[in-house]
Structure formats: structure tokens, C-alpha cells
Coordinates of C-alpha atoms and ligand atoms in Angstrom, one line a residue:
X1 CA -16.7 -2.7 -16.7
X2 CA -15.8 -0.8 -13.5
X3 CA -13.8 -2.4 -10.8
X4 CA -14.8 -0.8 -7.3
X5 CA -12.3 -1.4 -4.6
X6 CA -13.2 -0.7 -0.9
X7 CA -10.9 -0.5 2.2
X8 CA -11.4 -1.7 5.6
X9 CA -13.1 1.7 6.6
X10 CA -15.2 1.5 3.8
X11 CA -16.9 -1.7 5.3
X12 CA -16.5 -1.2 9.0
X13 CA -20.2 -1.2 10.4
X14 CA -23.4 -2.0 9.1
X15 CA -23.8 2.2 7.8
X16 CA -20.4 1.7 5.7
X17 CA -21.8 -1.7 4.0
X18 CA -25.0 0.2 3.3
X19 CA -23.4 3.3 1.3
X20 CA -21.2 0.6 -0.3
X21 CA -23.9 -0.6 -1.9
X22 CA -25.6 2.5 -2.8
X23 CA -22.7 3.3 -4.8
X24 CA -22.2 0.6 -6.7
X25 CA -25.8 0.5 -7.3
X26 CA -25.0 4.2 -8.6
X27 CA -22.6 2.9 -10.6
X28 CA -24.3 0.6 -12.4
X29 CA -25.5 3.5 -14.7
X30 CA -22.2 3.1 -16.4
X31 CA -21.8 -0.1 -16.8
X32 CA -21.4 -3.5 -15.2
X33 CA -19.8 -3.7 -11.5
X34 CA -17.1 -5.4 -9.9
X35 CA -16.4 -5.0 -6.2
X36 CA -13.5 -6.0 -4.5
X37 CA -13.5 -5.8 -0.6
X38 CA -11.1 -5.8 2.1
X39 CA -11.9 -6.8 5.7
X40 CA -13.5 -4.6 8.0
X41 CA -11.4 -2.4 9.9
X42 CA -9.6 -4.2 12.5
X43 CA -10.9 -7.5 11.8
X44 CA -7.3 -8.4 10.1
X45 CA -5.0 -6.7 13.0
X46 CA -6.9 -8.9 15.5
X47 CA -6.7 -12.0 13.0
X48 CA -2.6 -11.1 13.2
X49 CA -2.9 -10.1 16.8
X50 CA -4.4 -13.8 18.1
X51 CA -1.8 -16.1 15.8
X52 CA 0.8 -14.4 17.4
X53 CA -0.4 -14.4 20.8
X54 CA -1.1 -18.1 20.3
X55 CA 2.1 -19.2 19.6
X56 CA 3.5 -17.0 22.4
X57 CA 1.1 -19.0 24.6
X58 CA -0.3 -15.3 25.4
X59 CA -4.6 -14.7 26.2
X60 CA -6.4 -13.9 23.1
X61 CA -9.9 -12.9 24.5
X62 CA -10.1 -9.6 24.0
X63 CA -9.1 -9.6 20.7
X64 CA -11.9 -12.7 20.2
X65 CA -14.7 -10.8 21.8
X66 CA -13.7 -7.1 19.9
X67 CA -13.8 -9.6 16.6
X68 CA -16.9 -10.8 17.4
X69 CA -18.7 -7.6 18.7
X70 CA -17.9 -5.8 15.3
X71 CA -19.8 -8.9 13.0
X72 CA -22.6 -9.0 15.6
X73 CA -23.1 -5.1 15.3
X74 CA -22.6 -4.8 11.5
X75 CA -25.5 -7.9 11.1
X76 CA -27.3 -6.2 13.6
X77 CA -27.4 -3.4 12.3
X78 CA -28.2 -4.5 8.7
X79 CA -31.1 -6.5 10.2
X80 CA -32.3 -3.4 11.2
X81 CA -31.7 -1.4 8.1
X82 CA -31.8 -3.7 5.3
X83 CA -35.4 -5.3 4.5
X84 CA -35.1 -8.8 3.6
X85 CA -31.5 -9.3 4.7
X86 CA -30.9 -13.2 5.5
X87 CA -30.0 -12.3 9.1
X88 CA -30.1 -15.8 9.9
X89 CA -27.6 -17.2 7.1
X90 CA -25.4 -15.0 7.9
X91 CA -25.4 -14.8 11.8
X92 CA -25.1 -18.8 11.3
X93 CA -21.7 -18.3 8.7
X94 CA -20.1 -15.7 10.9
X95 CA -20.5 -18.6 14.3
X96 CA -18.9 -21.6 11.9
X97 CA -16.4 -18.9 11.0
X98 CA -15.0 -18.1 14.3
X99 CA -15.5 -21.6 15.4
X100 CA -13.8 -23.0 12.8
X101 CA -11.2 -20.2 14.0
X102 CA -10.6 -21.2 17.7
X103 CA -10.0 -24.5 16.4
X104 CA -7.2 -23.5 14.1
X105 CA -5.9 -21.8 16.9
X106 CA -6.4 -24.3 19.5
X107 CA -4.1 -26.7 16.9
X108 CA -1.7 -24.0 16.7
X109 CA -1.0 -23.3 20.7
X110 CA -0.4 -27.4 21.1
X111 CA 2.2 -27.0 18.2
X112 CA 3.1 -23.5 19.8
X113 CA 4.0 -22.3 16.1
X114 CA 1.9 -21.6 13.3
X115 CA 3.1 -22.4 9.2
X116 CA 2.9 -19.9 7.1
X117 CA 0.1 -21.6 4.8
X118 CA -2.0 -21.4 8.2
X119 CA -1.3 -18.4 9.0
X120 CA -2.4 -17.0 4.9
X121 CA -5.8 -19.2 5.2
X122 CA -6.6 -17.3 8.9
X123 CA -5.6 -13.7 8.3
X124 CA -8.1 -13.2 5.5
X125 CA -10.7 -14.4 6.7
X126 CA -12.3 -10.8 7.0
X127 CA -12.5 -10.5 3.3
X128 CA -14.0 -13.7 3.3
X129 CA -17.0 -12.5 5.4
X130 CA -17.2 -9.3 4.1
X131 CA -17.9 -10.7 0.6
X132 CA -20.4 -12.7 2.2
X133 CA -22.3 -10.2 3.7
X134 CA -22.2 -8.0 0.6
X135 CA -24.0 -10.7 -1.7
X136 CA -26.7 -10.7 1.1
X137 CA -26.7 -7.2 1.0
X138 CA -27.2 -6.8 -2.6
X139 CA -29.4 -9.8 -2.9
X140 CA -31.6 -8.1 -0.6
X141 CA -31.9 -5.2 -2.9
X142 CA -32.8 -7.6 -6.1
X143 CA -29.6 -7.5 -7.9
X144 CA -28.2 -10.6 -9.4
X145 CA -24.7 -11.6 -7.6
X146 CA -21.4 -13.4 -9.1
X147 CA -18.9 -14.4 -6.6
X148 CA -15.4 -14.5 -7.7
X149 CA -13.2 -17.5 -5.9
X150 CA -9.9 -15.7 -6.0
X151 CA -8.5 -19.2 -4.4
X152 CA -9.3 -21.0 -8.0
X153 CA -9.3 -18.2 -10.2
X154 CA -6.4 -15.6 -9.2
X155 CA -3.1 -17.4 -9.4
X156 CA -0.4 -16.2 -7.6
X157 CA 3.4 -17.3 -7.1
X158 CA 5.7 -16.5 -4.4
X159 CA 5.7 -16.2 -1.0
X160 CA 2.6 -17.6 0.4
X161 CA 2.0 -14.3 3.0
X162 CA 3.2 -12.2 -0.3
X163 CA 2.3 -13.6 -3.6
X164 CA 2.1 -12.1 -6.8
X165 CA -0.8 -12.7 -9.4
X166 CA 0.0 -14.2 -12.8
X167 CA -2.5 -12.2 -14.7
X168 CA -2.6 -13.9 -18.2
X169 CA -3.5 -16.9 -16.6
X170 CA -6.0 -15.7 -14.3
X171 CA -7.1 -13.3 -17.2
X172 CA -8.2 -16.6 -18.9
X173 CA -9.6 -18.3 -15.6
X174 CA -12.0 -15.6 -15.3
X175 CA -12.9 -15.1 -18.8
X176 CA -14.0 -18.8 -18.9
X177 CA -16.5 -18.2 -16.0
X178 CA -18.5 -16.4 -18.9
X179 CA -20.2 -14.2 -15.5
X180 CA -23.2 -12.5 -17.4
X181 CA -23.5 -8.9 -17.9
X182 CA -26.2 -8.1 -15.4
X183 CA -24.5 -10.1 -12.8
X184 CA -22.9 -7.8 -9.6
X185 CA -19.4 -9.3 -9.1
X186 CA -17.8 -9.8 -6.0
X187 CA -14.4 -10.5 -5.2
X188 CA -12.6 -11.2 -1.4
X189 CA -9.3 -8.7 -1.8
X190 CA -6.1 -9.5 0.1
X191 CA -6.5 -13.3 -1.3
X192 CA -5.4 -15.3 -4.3
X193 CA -4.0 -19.6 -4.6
X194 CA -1.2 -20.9 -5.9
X195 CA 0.0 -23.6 -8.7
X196 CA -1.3 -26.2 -6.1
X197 CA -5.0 -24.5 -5.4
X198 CA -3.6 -23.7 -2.0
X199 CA -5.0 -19.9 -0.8
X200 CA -2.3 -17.2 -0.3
X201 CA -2.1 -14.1 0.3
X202 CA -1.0 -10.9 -1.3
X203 CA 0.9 -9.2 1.8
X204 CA -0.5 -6.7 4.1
X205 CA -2.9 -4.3 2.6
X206 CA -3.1 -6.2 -0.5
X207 CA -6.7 -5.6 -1.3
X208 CA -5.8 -2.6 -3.3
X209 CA -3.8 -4.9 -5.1
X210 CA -6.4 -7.3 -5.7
X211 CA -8.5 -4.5 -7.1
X212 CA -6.0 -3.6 -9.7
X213 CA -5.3 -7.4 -11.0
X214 CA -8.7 -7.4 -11.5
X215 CA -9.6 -4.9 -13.1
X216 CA -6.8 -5.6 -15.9
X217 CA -8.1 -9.7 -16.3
X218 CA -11.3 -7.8 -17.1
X219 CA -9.8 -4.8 -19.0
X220 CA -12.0 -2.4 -17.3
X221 CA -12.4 1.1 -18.0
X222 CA -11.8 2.1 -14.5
X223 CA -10.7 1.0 -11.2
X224 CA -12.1 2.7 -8.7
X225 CA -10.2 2.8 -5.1
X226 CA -12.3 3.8 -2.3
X227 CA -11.1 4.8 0.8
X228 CA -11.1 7.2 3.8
X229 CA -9.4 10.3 2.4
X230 CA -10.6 12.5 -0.5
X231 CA -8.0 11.3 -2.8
X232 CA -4.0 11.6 -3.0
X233 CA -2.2 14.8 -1.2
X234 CA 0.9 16.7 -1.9
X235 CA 2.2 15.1 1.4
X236 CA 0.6 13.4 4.2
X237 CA -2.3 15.8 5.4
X238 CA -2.0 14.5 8.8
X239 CA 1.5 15.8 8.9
X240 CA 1.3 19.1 7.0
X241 CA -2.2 20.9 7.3
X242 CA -2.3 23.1 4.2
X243 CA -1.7 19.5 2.3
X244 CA -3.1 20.0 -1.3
X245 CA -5.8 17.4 -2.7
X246 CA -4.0 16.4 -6.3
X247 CA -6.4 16.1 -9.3
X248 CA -4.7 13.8 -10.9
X249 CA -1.2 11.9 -11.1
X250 CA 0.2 9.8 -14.1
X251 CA 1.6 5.9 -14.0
X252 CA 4.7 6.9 -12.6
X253 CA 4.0 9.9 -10.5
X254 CA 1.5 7.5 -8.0
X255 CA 4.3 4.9 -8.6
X256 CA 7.3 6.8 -7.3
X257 CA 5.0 8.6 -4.5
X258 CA 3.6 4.9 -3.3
X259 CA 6.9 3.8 -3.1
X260 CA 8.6 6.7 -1.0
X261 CA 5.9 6.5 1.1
X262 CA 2.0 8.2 -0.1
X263 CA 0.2 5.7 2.5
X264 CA -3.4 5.8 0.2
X265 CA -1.0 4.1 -2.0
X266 CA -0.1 0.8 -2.2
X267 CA 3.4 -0.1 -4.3
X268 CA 2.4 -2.9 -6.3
X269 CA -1.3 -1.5 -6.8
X270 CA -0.1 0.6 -9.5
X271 CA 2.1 -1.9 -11.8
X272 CA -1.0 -3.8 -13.1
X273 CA -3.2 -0.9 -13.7
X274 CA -0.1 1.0 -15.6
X275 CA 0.8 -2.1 -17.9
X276 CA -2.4 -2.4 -19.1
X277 CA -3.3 1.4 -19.2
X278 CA -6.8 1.3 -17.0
X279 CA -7.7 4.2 -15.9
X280 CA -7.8 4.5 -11.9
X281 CA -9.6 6.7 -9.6
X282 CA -9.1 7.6 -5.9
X283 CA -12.4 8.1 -4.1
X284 CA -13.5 8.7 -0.4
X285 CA -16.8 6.8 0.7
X286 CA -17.6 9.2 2.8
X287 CA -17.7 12.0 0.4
X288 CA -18.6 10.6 -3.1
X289 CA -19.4 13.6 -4.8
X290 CA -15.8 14.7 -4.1
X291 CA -14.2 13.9 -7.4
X292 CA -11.0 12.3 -6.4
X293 CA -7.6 11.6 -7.3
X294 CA -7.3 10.3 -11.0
X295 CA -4.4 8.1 -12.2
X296 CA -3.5 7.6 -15.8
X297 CA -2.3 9.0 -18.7
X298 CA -5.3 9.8 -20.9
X299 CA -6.5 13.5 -20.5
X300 CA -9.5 13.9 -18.6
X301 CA -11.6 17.0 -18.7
X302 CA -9.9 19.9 -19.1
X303 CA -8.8 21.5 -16.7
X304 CA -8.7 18.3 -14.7
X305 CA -5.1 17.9 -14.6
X306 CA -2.2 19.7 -12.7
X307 CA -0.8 20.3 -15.5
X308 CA 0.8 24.0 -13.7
X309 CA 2.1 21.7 -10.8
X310 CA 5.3 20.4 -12.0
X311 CA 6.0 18.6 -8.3
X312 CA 3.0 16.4 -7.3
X313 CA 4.0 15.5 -3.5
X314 CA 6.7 15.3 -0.9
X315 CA 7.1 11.9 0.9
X316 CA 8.9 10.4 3.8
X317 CA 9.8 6.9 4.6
X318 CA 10.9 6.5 7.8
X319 CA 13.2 4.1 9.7
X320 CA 15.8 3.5 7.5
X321 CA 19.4 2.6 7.9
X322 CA 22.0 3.5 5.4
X323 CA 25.3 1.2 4.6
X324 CA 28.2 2.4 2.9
X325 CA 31.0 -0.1 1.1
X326 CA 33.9 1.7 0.4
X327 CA 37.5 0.9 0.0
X328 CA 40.7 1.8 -2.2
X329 CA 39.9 -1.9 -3.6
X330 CA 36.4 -0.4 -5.3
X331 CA 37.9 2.1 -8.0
X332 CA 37.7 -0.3 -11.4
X333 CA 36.6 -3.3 -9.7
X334 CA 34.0 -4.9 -11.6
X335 CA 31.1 -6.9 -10.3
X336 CA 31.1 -5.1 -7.1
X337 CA 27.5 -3.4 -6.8
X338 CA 26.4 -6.7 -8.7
X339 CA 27.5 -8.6 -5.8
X340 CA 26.4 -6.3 -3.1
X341 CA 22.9 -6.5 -4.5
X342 CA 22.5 -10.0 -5.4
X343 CA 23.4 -10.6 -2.1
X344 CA 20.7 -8.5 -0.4
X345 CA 18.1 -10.1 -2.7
X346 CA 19.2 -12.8 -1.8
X347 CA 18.4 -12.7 1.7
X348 CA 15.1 -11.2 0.6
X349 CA 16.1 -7.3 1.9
X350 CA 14.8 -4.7 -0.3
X351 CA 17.0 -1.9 -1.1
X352 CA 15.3 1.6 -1.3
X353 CA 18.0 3.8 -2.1
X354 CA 21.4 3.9 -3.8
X355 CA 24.0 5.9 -4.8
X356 CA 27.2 5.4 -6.1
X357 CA 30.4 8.3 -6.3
X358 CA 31.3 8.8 -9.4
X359 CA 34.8 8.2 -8.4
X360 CA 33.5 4.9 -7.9
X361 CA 35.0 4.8 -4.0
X362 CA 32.1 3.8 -2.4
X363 CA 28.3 2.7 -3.1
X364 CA 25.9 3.5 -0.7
X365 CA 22.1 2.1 0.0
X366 CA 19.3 1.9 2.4
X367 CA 17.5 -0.9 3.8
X368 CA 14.1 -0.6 6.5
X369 CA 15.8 -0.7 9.7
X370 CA 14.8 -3.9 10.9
X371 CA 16.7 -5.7 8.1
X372 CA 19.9 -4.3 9.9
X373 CA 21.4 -7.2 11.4
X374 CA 20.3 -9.2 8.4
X375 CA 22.1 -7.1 6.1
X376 CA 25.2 -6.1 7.9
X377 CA 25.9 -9.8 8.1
X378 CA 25.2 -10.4 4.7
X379 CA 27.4 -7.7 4.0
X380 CA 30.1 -8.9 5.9
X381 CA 30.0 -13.0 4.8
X382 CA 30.1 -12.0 1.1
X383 CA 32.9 -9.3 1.6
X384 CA 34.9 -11.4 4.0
X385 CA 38.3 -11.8 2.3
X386 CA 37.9 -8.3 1.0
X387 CA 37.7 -7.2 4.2
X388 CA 40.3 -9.3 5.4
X389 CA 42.9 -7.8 3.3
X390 CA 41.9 -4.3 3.6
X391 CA 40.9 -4.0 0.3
X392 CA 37.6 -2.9 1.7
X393 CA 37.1 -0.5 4.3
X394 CA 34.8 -1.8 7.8
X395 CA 31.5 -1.5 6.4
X396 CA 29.5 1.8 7.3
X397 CA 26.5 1.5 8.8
X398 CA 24.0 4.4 9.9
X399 CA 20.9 4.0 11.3
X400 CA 17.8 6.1 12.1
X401 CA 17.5 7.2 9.1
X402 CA 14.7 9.0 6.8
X403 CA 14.2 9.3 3.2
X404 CA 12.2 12.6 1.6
X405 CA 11.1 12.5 -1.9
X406 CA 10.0 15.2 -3.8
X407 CA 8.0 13.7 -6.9
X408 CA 6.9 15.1 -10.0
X409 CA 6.9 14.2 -13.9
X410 CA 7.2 17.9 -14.7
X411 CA 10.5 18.7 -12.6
X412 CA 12.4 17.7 -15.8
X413 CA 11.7 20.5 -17.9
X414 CA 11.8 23.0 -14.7
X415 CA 14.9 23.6 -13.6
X416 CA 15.5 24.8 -9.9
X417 CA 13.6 21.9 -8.0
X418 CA 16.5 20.3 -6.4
X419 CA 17.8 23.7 -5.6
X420 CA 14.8 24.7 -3.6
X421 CA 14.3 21.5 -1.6
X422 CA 17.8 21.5 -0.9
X423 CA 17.6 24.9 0.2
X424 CA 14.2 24.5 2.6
X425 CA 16.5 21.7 4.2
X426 CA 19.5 23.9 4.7
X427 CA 16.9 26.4 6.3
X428 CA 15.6 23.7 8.8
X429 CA 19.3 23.3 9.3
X430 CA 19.0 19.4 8.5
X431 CA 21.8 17.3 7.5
X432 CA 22.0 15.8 4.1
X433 CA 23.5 12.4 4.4
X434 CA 22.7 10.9 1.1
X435 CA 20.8 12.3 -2.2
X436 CA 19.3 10.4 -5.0
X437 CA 17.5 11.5 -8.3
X438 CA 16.7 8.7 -11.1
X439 CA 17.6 9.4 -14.1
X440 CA 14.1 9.7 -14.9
X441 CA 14.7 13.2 -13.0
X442 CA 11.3 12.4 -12.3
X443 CA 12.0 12.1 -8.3
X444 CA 14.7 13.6 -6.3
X445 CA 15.2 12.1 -2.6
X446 CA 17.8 13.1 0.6
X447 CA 18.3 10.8 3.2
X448 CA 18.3 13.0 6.6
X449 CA 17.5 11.8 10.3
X450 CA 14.8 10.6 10.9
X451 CA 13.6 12.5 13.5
X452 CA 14.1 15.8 11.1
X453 CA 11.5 13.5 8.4
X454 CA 8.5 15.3 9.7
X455 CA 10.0 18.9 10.1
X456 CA 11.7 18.7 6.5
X457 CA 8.1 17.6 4.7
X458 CA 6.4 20.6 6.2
X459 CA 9.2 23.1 5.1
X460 CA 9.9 21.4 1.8
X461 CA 6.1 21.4 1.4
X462 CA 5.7 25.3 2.2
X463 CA 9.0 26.3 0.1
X464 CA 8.0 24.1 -2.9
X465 CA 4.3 24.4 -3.0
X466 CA 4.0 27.9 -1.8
X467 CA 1.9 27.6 1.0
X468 CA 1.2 30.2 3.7
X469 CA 3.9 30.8 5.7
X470 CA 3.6 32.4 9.1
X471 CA 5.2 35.6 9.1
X472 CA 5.5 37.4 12.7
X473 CA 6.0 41.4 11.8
X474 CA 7.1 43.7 14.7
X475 CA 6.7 47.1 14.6
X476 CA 8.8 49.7 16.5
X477 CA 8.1 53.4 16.8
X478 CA 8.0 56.0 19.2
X479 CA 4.7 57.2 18.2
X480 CA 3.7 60.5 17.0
Ligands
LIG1 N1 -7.3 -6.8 5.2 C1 -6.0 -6.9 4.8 C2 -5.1 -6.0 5.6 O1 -5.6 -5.3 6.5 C3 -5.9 -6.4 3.3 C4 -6.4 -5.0 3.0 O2 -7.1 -4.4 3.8 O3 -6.0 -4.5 2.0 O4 -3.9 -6.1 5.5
MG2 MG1 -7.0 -2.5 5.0

């Protein structure tokens, strides 16, 4: 079993849909298929786009008409291409969607505010469709289709807007649906339901998450991620031009590079597909024979791995604010970092970063910037006696902040890393405010400026990785 994942590119016009299913059809050489879409590309920005609007009592026309124009042009367009598509079925479920739509919305600009269980059962609607139009697609072509409900079948706690799949459970749901071998699955990403049968959703970009739960309830050999870039780069190739495409990554290299930042990665993609060892691959749609990015820890071909490149990528994450809680009252006081982070979880911030001195003066983290308010008062209501009586210092707060990570399982056994990234930042004349390495020594990060972030990628990237650098040579003479 192969679980095929594509993104929002992957399925933005009628072309995209049609190379989709060429490729799983490709696939099916190896076994049986399992497809997990997203929404096409814009589809759940404009969803997001005419909530908020809405309750804002703002005009959402354009963003209905754009919406609309890209399902006419992708039926269209498969009318076109695809003999024996069910135009008609499917021009008729794309009208009840976006009727059923402005009515939702109507409701929600008379109560000018829209819940959050609303707001999950609008925004992924996209994925709903797309899965809709893929069964047509495919059942045009001959092949025998299984739809996955991922409302009754993937359950998910938390947050209803960010939920997280209980996979033994849903493991069992979707064994007991007995789907027969020859059977095409299909599965809407971005959406699962909770204890109650109510649909949620998995955060933004969540359908690479979707892809990953699945493919562990099914134990499949692979999951295959499909996107718009050829795989995973030593940093972001948009950034940094001579950005290197990486063969392959283990578990926790794609885990600490998705979490400082590698965009074709999604954080929580990579837990499910770890814990139960499935093999994953990064693909491009555009570019199948490319061979990707592979993730895991079984050894591929040789001379598939990196196994020379002891650093596997350089990330940023931008827009981050950095507190610092110090005071003579610190040294030997226990409980303190415990109560500085229960706090923050408990106003649902996520810490990035920390350090603490050894001389156990003062702790330091980062939070995303726009949790700044939230946390300095959080900071301040905990500590309020402590900071009464001066057994705390004020509480330090610095802003515009960036985070670079330099990750790589094999900077361990090298020594010498930290000394060159520290020393491209010196070059660049960047100020270190912070630096981090887990004990895993598997990742080493410096908190810097943000506005230095893109500057010290592109220098760490050419000191570390060896790229060209641009060398000007003048030559002086007085001839012969
Ligand atoms: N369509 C959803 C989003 O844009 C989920 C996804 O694409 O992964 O956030
Ligand atoms: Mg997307």
C-alpha cells in the first residue's frame, strides 16, 4: 500500500488533476493506492478570506467569483480532456456547494461572528470537492473508487481548527471498512471528526498531515508527498540560489528542519510516519521522474544517501521575540523554568527556543512574535510577587527576532560545525543574541535579527556547504 499525498498546486486546474491521475495510475504497478488531496490552490485562502470579511461586515465578491472561476475552469477543462467525465454531476455538486456556502455566510454576517466548529466545516471545503472530482476522474478511466469519510473514520482531539488524530482508533475504523484491494482510495486531507462525529480540522496545511496518519492506519510501505518543488533543499532555494536538492534525510533530520522552518515540511507530518517507521518520499508533480527527497531510516540504494553530508540544511524562522527572566532570586530556586513554561502552555504559546546559563541567572526563550503581548502578561501575572520584591529582575523582552538552524545527524561525530556557522555570522558581522544546540547535537541554532535571517542563511549556506563564492581579483601592473 502506497499513500500518495498531493498539495494544492498539485490539483490546481483541470491539467494538474489529469497528471494526478496518471500517476497514481502509474503507481498502481506497485501496489494498491491511496490518495490524499488537499484543496486546490487558493480555494482555502479565499474560504479564510470570506469568513473573515463576513464578520467584518466587509464585500466578499471577488473572492466568490475567483472561487468559482477556478471549479468552472478545472470541470471545464476536464470536460474537455477527460472522455466520459460526469460533467453534469459534478458541475451540479460544485453549485449546491457554494450555495450551501453563501448561506452559511449569510447566517454568519446576521450573527457578525463565526464559531469555530463553523468556521472547521467551511474552510475545507476544497478538499471536499477535490476528492469529488478525483473519483469522477478516475471513474472515468475504469478504476474502481473507495472514498474514505475522514469525518467518521479519522478521530481527532483538540482544538477543533487544530486537532490531532488518535491513530489506534482510527487504525481500527479503517481496517473495519474491509476497502478491497483493487479499490483506488480517496481521502479529503486537512479534515478529520471528533468524539462527537463533529468535522475538524487539522490546522493550516494539514493535508500533509492527513497523508501521514494515513498511511500509518494502513501501515503502508510508503507515503508519497507531492508537491511543487523537487524535494527538500539545504535551505530555502528561493532565498539561496546554489540551494542543494538533499537525497534523503532521516526521522529526525526532516523533524528538526520542519520545525526551524523547511516550508515543504510540515511539523507534525513527520511524527506519525517516524513512530511507525513508513518510509516517505518527497516528489514534485511536475517532474516525476525526478527522484525526490526520501525520509527514513532504512538504506535505500546505494549511493542514495548523503551519507558525506554531515549538515543537511540551514533554516530560518522568522519573527520571533525573545524573553529573558533573570534575577539574583533564580540561582537554586527550584520550580522556576517549570513554572515559566507551564504557564506559556497554558495560555496555549509555543516556545521555540530556550536556553538557560549555567549559572542558573536567567532562562531565556522565544515565542512567534505575535504571542508577545500574550506572553509578557503571562509572564508578568505568574511572577508578580517575585517581581514585586525584586527578587526578579523586569522581565526582558526583545523582539524582531530570527532563529537560524543548521541541521544535521552527522554533526556529532564532526567536530568544527558550530565553529564555522558561528564564524560565517561573525563575517556577516551579525549579532548573536542567543544560541541553542540539543543535546542531541543534532541541531545547532543562533537567534540574530531578523532582518540579518536572510543574509546569514546565504553565508552560512556558502561557508558550510561550500558553495561558489564570488571572488573579485584585481590585478595591478605596469605592463611590460
Ligand atoms: N487546504 C488546506 C490549507 O491550505 C490544507 C492543505 O492544503 O494542506 O491549509
Ligand atoms: Mg496547501
Amino acid at each position: 500500500m502506497r499513500v500518495l499525498k498531493f498539495g494544492g498546486t498539485s490539483v490546481a486546474n483541470h491539467q494538474c488533476v489529469l497528471s494526478v491521475a496518471d500517476i497514481a495510475e502509474n503507481e498502481l504497478s506497485l501496489g494498491q493506492v491511496a490518495l490524499v488531496l488537499s484543496a486546490p490552490a487558493k480555494i482555502t485562502n479565499h474560504l479564510v478570506a470570506m469568513i473573515e470579511k463576513t464578520v467584518a461586515g466587509q464585500d466578499i465578491v471577488s473572492n466568490m467569483s475567483d472561487a468559482t472561476q477556478i471549479f468552472a475552469d478545472l470541470l471545464s477543462g476536464l470536460k474537455a480532456q477527460q472522455p466520459r467525465f460526469d460533467y453534469e454531476r459534478l458541475k451540479g455538486l460544485v453549485e449546491r456547494e457554494l450555495a450551501s456556502l453563501k448561506q452559511t455566510l449569510h447566517g454568519i454576517s446576521l450573527l457578525k461572528q463565526c464559531p469555530d466548529s463553523i468556521n472547521a466545516s467551511l474552510i475545507c471545503r476544497g478538499e471536499k470537492l477535490s476528492i469529488a472530482i478525483m473519483e469522477s476522474v478516475l471513474q472515468a478511466r475504469g478504476h474502481k473508487v473507495t472514498v474514505i469519510d475522514p469525518v467518521k473514520n479519522l478521530l481527532a482531539h483538540g482544538h477543533c481548527l487544530e486537532s490531532t488524530v488518535d491513530i489506534h482508533e482510527s487504525s481500527k475504523r479503517i481496517a473495519a471498512l474491509n476497502i478491497p484491494a483493487d479499490h483506488i482510495i480517496l481521502m479529503a486531507g486537512f479534515t478529520a471528526g471528533d468524539e462527537n462525529g463533529e468535522l475538524v480540522v487539522l490546522g493550516r496545511n494539514g493535508s500533509d498531515y492527513s497523508a501521514a496518519v494515513l498511511a500509518a492506519c494502513l501501515r503502508a510501505d510508503c507515503c508519497e508527498i507531492w508537491t511543487d518543488v523537487d524535494g527538500v533543499y539545504t535551505c530555502d532555494p528561493r532565498a539561496v540560489k546554489d540551494a542543494r536538492l538533499l537525497k534523503s534525510l532521516s526521522y529526525q533530520e526532516a523533524m528538526e528542519l520542519s520545525y526551524f522552518g523547511a516550508k515543504v515540511l510540515h511539523p507534525r507530518t513527520i511524527a506519525p510516519i517516524a513512530q511507525f517507521q513508513i518510509p516517505c518520499l518527497i516528489k514534485n508533480t511536475a517532474n516525476p521522474n525526478v527522484p525526490g527527497t526520501f525520509i527514513g531510516d532504512a538504506l535505500i540504494d546505494d549511493g542514495q544517501k548523503d551519507q558525506d553530508m554531515p549538515i543537511k540544511g540551514i533554516t530560518n524562522l522568522d519573527h520571533m521575540a525573545m524573553f529573558n527572566v533573570s534575577g539574583p532570586g533564580m540561582k537554586g530556586m527550584v520550580g522556576m523554568a517549570a513554572r515559566i513554561f507551564s504557564v506559556m502552555s497554558r495560555k496555549g504559546i509555543s516556545v521555540v527556543l530556550i536556553t538557560q546559563s549555567s549559572s542558573e541567572y536567567s532562562i531565556s526563550f522565544c515565542v512567534p512574535q505575535k504571542e508577545w503581548v500574550k506572553a509578557h502578561n503571562a509572564l508578568t501575572e505568574e511572577f508578580y510577587l517575585e517581581l514585586k520584591d525584586g527578587v526578579l529582575d523586569p522581565i526582558d523582552a526583545i523582539d524582531n527576532l530570527a532563529i537560524i538552524s543548521v541541521v544535521g545527524d552527522g554533526m556529532r561525530t564532526q567536530p568544527g560545525t558550530s565553529a564555522r556557522f558561528f564564524s560565517a555570522l561573525t563575517r556577516a558581522n551579525i549579532n548573536i543574541v542567543a544560541i541553542a544546540q540539543g543535546s542531541s547535537e543534532r541541531s545547532i541554532s543562533a537567534v540574530i535579527e531578523n532582518n540579518a535571517a536572510t543574509t546569514a542563511v546565504r553565508l552560512c549556506h556558502q561557508m558550510l556547504f561550500n558553495t561558489a563564492q564570488v571572488v573579485e581579483v584585481f590585478v595591478v601592473g605596469v605592463g611590460e
